[in-house]
Short mmCIF file of C-alpha atoms in Angstrom, two decimals:
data_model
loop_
_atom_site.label_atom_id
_atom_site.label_comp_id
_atom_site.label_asym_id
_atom_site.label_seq_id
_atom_site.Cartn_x
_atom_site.Cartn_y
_atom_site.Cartn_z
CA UNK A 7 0.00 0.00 0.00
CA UNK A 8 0.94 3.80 -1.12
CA UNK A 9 -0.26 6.41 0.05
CA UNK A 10 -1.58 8.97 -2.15
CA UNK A 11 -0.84 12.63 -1.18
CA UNK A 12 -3.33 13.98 -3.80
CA UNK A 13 -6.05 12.96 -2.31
CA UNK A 14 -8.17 15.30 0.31
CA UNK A 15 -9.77 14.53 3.21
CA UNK A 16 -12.96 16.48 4.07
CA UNK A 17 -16.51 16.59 5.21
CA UNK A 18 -19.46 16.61 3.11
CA UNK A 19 -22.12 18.35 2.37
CA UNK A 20 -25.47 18.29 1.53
CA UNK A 21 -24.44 18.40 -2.26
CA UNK A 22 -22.26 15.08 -1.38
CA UNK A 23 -25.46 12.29 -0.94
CA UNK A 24 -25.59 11.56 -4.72
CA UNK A 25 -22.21 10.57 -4.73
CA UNK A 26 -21.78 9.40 -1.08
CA UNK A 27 -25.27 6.91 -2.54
CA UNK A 28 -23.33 5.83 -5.28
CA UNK A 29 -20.23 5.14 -3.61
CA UNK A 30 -22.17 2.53 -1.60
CA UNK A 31 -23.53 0.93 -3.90
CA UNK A 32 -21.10 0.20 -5.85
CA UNK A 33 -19.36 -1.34 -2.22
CA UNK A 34 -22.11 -3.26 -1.07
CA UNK A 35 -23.81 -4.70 -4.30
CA UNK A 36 -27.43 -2.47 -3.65
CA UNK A 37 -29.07 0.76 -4.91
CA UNK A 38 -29.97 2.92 -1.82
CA UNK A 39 -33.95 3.74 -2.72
CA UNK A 40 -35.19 7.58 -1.48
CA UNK A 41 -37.08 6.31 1.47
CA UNK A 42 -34.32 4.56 3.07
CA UNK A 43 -31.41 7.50 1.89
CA UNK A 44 -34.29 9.70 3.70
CA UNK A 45 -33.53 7.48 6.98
CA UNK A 46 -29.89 7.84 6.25
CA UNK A 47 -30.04 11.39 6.90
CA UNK A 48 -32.47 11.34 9.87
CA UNK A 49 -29.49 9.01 11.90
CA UNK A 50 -26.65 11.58 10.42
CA UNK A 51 -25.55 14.96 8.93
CA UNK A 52 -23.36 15.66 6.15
CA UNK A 53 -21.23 16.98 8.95
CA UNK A 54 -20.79 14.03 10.46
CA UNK A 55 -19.37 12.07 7.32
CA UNK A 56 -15.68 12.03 6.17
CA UNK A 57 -14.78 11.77 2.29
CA UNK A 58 -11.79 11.21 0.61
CA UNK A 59 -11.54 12.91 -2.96
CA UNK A 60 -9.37 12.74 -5.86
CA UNK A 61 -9.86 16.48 -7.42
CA UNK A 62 -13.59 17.25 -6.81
CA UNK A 63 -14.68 13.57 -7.07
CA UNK A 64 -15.39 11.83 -4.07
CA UNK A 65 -13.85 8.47 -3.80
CA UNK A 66 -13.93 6.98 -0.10
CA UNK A 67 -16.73 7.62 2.68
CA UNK A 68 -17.29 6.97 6.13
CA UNK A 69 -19.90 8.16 8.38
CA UNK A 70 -20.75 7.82 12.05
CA UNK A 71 -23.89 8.25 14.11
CA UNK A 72 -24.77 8.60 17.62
CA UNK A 73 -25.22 5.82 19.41
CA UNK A 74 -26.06 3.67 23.09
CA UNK A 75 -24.43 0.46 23.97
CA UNK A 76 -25.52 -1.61 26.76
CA UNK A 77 -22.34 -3.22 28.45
CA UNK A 78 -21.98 -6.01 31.04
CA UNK A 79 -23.84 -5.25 34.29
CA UNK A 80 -26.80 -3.19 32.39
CA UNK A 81 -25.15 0.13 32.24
CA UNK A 82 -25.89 2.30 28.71
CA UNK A 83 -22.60 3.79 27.14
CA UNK A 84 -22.50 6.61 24.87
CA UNK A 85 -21.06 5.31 21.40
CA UNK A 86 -20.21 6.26 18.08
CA UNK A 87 -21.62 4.05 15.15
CA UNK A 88 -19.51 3.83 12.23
CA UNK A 89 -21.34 3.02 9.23
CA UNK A 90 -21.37 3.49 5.20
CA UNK A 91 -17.38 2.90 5.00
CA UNK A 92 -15.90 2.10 1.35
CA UNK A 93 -13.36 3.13 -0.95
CA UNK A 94 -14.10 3.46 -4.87
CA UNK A 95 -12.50 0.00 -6.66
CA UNK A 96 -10.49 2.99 -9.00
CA UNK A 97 -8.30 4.00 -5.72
CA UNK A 98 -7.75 0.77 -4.11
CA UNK A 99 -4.26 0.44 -1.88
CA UNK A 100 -3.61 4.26 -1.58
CA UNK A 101 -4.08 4.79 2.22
CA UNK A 102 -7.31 6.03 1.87
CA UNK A 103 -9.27 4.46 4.82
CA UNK A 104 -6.45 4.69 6.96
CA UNK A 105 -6.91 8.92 6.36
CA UNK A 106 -10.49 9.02 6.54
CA UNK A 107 -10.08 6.68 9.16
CA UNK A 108 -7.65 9.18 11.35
CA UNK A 109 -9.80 12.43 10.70
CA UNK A 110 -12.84 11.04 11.99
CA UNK A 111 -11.82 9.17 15.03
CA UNK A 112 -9.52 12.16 15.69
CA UNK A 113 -13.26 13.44 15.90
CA UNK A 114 -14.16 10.64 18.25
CA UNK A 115 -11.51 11.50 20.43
CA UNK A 116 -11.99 14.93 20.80
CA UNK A 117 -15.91 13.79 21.04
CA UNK A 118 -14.72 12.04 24.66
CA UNK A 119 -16.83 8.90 23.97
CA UNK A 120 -15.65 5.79 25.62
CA UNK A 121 -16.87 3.50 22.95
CA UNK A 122 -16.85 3.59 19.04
CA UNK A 123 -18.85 0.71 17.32
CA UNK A 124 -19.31 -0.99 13.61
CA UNK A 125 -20.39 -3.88 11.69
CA UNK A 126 -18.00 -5.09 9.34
CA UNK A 127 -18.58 -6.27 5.94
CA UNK A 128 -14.93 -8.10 5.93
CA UNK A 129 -13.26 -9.82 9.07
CA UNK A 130 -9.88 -8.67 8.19
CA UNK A 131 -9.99 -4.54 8.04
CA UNK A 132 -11.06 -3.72 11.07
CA UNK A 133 -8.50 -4.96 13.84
CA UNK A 134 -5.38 -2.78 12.43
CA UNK A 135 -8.11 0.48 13.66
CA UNK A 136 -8.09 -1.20 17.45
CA UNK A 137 -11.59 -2.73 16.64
CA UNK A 138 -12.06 -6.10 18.19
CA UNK A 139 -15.33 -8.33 17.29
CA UNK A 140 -17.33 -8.38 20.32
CA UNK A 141 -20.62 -10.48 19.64
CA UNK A 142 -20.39 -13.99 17.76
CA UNK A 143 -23.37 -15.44 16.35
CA UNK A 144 -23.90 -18.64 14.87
CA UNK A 145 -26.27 -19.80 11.69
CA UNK A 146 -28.46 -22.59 12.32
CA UNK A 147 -31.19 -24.18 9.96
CA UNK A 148 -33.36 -26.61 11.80
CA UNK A 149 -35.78 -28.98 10.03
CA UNK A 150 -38.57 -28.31 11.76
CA UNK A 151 -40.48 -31.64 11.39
CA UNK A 152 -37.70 -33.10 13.41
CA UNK A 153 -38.65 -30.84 16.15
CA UNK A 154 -39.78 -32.11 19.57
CA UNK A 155 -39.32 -30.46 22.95
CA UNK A 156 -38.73 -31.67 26.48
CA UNK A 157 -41.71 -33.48 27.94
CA UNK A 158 -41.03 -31.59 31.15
CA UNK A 159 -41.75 -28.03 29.73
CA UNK A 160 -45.24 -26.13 29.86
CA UNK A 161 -46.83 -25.37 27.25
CA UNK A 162 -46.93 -22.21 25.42
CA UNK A 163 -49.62 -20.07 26.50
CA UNK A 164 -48.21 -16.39 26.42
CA UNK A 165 -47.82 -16.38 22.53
CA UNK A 166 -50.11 -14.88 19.86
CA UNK A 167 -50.24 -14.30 16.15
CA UNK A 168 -50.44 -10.52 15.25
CA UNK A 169 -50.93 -8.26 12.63
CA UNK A 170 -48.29 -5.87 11.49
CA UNK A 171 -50.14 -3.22 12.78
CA UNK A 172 -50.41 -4.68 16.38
CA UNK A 173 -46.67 -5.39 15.85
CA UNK A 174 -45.76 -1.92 15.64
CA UNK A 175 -47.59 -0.99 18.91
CA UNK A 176 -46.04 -3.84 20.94
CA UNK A 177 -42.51 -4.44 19.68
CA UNK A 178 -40.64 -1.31 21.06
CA UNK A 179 -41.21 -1.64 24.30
CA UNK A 180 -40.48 -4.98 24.15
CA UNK A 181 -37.22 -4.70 22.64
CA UNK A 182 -36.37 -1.98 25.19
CA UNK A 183 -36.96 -4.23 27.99
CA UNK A 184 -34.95 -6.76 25.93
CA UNK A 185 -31.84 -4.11 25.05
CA UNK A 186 -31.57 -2.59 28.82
CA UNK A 187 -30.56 -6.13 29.95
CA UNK A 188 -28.22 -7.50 27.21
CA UNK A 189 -24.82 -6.57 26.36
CA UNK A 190 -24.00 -5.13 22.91
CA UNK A 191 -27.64 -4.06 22.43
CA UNK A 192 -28.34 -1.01 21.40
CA UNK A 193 -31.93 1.13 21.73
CA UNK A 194 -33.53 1.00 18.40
CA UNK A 195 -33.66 4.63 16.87
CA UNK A 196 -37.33 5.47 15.79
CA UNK A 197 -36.52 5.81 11.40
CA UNK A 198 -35.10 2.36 12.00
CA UNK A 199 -38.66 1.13 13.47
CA UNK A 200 -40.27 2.71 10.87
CA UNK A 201 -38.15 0.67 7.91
CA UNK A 202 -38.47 -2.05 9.74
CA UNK A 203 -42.35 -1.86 9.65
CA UNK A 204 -41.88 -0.47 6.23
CA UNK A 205 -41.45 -3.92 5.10
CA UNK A 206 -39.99 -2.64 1.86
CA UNK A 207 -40.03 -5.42 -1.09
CA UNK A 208 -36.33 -4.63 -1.44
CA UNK A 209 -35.51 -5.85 2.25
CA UNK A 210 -37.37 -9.40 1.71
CA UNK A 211 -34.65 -11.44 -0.44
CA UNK A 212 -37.48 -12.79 -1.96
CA UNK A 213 -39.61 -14.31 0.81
CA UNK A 214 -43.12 -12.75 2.37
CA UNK A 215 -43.81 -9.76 4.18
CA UNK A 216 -43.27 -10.14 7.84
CA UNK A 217 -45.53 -12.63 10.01
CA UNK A 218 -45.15 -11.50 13.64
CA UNK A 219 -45.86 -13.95 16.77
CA UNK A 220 -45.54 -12.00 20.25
CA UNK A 221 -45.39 -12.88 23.64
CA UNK A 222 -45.64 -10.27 26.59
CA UNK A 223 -41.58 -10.53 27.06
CA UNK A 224 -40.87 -11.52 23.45
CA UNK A 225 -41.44 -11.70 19.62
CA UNK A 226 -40.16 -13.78 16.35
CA UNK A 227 -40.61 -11.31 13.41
CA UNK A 228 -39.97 -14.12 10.36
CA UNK A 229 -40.60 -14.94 6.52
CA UNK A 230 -41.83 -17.33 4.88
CA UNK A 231 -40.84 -18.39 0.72
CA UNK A 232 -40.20 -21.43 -1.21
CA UNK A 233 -36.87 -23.54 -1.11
CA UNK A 234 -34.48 -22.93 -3.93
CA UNK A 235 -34.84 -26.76 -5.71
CA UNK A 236 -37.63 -28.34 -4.19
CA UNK A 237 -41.06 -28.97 -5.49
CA UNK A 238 -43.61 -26.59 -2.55
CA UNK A 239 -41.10 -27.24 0.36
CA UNK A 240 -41.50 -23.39 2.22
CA UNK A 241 -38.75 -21.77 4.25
CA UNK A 242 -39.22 -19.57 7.61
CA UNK A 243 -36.33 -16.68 8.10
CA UNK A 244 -36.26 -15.37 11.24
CA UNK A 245 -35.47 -11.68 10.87
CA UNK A 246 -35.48 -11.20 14.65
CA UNK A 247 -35.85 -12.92 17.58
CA UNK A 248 -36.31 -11.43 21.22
CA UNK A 249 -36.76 -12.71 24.47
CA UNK A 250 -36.32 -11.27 27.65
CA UNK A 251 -37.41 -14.29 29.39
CA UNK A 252 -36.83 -17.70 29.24
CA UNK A 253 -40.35 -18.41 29.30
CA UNK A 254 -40.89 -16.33 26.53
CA UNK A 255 -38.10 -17.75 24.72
CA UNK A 256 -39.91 -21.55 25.00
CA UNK A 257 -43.31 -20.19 24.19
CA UNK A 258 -42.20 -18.70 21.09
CA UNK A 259 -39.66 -21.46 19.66
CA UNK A 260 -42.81 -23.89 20.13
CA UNK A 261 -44.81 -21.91 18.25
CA UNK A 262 -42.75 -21.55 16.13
CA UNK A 263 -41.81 -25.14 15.41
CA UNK A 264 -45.36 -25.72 15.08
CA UNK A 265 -46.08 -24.02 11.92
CA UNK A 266 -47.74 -26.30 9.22
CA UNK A 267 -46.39 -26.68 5.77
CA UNK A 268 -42.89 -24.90 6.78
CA UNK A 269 -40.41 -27.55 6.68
CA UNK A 270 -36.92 -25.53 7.70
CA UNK A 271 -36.43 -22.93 9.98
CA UNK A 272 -33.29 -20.41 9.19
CA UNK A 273 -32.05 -18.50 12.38
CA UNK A 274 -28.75 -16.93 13.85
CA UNK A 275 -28.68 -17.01 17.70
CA UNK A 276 -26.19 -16.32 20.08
CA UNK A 277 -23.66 -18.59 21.22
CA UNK A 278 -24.66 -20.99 23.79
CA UNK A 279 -28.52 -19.84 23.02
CA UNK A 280 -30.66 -22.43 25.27
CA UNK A 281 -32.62 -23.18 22.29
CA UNK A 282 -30.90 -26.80 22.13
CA UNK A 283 -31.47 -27.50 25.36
CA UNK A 284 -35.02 -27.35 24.90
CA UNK A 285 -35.14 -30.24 22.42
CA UNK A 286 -34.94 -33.96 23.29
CA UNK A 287 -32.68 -33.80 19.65
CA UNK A 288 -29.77 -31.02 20.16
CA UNK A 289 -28.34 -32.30 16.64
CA UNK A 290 -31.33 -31.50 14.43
CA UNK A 291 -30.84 -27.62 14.71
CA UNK A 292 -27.71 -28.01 12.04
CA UNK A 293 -24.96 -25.14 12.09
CA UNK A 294 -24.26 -23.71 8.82
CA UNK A 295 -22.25 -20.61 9.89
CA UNK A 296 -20.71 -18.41 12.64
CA UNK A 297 -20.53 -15.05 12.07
CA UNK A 298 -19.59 -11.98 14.10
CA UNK A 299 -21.74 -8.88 14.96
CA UNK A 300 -20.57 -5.64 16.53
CA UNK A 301 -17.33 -4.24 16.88
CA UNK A 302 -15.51 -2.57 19.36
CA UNK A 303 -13.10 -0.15 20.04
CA UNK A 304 -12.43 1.32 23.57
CA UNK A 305 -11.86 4.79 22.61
CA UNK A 306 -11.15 6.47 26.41
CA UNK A 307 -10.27 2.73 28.31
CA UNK A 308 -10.87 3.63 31.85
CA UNK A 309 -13.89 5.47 31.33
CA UNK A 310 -15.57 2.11 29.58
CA UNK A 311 -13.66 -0.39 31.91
CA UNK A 312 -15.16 1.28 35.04
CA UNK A 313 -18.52 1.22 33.34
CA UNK A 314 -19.29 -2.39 33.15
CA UNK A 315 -19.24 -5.35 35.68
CA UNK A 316 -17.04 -8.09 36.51
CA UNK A 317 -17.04 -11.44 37.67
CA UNK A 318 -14.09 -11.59 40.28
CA UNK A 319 -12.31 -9.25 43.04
CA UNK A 320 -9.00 -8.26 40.88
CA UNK A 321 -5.84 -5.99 41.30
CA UNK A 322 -3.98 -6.52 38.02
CA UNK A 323 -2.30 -3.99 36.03
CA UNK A 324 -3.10 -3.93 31.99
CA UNK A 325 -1.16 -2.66 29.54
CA UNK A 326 -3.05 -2.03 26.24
CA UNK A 327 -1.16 -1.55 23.10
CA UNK A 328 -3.03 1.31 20.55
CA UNK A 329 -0.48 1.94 17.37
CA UNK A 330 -3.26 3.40 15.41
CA UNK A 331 -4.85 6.22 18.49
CA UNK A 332 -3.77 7.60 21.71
CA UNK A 333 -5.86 4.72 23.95
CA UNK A 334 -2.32 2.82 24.64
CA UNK A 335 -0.66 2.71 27.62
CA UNK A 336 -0.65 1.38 31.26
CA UNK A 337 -3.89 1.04 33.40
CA UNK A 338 -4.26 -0.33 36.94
CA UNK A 339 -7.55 -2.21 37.23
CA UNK A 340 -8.87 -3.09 40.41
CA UNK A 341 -12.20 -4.82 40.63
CA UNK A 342 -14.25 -5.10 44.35
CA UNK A 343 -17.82 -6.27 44.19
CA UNK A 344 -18.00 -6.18 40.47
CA UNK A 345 -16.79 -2.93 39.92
CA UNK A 346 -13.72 -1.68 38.74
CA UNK A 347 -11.70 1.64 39.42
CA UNK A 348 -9.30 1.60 36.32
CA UNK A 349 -6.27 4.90 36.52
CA UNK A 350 -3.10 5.35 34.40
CA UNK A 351 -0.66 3.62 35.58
CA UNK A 352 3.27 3.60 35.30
CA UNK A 353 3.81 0.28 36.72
CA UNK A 354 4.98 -2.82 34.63
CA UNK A 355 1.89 -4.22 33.39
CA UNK A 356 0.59 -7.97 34.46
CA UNK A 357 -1.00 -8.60 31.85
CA UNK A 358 -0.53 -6.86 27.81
CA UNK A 359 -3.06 -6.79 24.92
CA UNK A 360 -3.88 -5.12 21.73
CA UNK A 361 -6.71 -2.22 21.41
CA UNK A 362 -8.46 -4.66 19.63
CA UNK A 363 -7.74 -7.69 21.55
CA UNK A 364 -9.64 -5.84 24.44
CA UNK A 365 -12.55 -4.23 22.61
CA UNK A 366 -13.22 -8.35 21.70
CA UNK A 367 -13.27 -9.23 25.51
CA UNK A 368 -15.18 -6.49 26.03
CA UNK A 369 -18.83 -7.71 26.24
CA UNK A 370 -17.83 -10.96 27.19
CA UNK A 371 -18.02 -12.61 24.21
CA UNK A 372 -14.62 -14.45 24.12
CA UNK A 373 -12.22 -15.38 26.84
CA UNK A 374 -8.97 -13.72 27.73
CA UNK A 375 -7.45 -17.86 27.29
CA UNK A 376 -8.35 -17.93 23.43
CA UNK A 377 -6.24 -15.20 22.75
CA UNK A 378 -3.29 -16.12 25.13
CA UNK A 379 -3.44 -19.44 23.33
CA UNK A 380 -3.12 -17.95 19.46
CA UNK A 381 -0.25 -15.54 21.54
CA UNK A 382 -2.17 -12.31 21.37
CA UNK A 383 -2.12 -12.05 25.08
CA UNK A 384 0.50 -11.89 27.26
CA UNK A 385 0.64 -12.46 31.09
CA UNK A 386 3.93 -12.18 33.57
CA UNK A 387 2.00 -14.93 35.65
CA UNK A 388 -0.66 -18.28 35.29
CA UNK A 389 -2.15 -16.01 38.21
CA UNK A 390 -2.29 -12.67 36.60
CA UNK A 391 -3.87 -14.38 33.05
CA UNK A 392 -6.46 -16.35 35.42
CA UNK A 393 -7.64 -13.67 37.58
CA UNK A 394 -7.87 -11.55 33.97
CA UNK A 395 -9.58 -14.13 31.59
CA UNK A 396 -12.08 -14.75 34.68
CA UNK A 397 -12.91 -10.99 35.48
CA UNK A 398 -14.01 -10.24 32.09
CA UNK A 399 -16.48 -13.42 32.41
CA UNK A 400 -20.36 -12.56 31.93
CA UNK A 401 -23.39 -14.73 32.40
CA UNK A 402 -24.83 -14.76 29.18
CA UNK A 403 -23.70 -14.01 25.77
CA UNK A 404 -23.90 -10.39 24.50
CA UNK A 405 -26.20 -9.44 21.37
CA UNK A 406 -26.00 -6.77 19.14
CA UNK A 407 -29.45 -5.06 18.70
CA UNK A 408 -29.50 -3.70 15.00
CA UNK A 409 -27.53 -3.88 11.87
CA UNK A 410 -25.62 -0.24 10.96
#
């Protein structure tokens, strides 16, 4: 890679969406149409979006909007959502991203956000930026005639079929409920409950419009379309699937499972999701995938390591290496009662790991071990790795809430 000292870094303007639209298309394979550009610019301002430009033509974009996180312990972190990234296929390897990339979270840094955030389209661009993937989820597709659940569970009686009119008035403040307690969840902004009830032909892949089934601490929002080579066998896609409860969670997946003529069920669910447990057949939900979800990058690291929980009482100090922002350094972390009080520190550190090593532990997604093992963390101490890869433990496995 070159980098390309003709090229300018600025922000756009309001003249900049027609090419800022076209520059993401091109990137991501789809034609933005007005009503969801419309959204676009409810969630961000031309201010808020970085572009690259060779001459007066705009060639790389990245935007960012504002943005919650719920972290371990149920605490809601301000965030910054990066979003829209891409670089024109005519000015590939120039050190483009890497620019826009420095200008804007130059931005975040002045901003004083602990946390910035993303979804990534490719594994392997994010981690050199300090971002670490911090929700896993895996792809399942379950034949559901196969389907039979524990003898020992009730029966579902809190579910209900609804319209997608009754949807709308029940699904928010569900999902709240929902987002407040998981980690990596974010609140839902209002334009992105109003595509979602759009239902737009362009966000179906085919299938139906949305069926809904609701309980009073959950809902499956799914579709339903033929299988690509077989004579009438239909096809369920769960879109989204909430519970807040475990009761809910049972009600719904037996409802769901119960659905005539549907003979596979598509889903993606969090790792370790109890929905196996529930079956007297763990094998027939089949994995075909595992794929990660939000991204993140601990932008000021006390100020988001003091804002979550922790499993164990801990006195350890961490040094986190940052080559691409200022977030390096020496911290000592000291956890009593599941909090932590996290301060520079210029002691030798007990334990050392990348800016995006740590933004993957994070949520509690993966363990401190897995990384230690592929040599990504390093420890003076068995001890001082233990105490760390246990601290960072949570009970369940975080979620991201919506796709940016």
């Amino acid at each position: 890679m070159t980098t390309d000292d003709t090229i300018t870094i600025r922000t756009a303007t309001e003249d900049d969406w027609d090419a800022i639209a076209l520059l993401d298309a091109h990137a991501f394979g789809e034609h933005q149409n007005s009503e969801d550009m419309e959204e676009t610019k409810i969630l961000t301002a031309s201010s808020e979006i970085f572009l690259a430009c060779d001459g007066d033509l705009p060639v790389g974009v990245t935007m960012h909007f504002p943005m919650d996180v719920t972290v371990p312990g149920g605490c809601t972190l301000p965030a910054t959502g990066v979003s829209w990234v891409s670089v024109a296929p005519t000015h590939r390897r120039r050190g483009i991203l890497r620019r826009m990339f420095t200008a804007q979270h130059e931005r975040f840094e002045d901003a004083g956000k602990p946390l910035s955030v993303l979804t990534a389209s490719e594994a392997t661009i994010y981690e050199r930026f300090g971002y670490g993937a911090a929700t896993q989820g895996v792809n399942y597709t379950i034949d559901r005639r196969f389907t039979a659940f524990r003898k020992d569970l009730p029966p579902p009686r809190g579910a209900r079929l609804v319209t997608s009119a009754e949807a709308r008035e029940l699904l928010p403040e569900i999902y709240g409920r929902w987002q407040r307690q998981t980690p990596g969840a974010q609140p839902m902004p209002q334009t992105r409950w109003h595509r979602f009830f759009a239902d737009r032909k362009n966000a179906r892949g085919g299938f139906s419009k949305l069926f809904f089934i609701v309980h009073p601490d959950g809902y499956i929002a799914f579709r339903r379309g033929y299988r690509v080579g077989t004579a009438g066998a239909q096809e369920a896609r769960i879109v989204d699937i909430i519970a807040a409860t475990d009761e809910a969670r049972s009600d719904l997946w037996q409802v769901m499972c119960g659905i005539d003529l549907v003979e596979t069920i598509e889903v993606t669910l969090p790792v370790g999701d109890p929905l196996l447990t529930l079956l007297t057949d763990r094998r027939v939900p089949q994995v075909t995938g595992v794929k990660d979800g939000l991204w993140v990058r601990l932008m000021d690291v006390p100020a988001a390591l003091s804002a979550r929980t922790y499993a164990i009482d801990t006195d350890l100090v961490i040094g986190v290496e940052d080559p691409f922002l200022h977030a390096g350094g020496a911290y000592r972390f000291v956890t009593r009662d599941g909090h932590a009080e996290v301060t520079r520190s210029d002691d030798d550190p007990d334990v050392t790991v990348s800016s995006s090593v740590l933004g993957s532990l994070y949520l509690g997604a993966h363990r401190a071990r897995q990384f230690a093992a592929a040599g990504r963390v390093a420890s003076t101490s068995e001890k001082a790795l233990h105490e760390f890869d246990l601290a960072f433990g949570t009970p369940s496995q975080p979620q991201i809430g919506w796709f940016f």
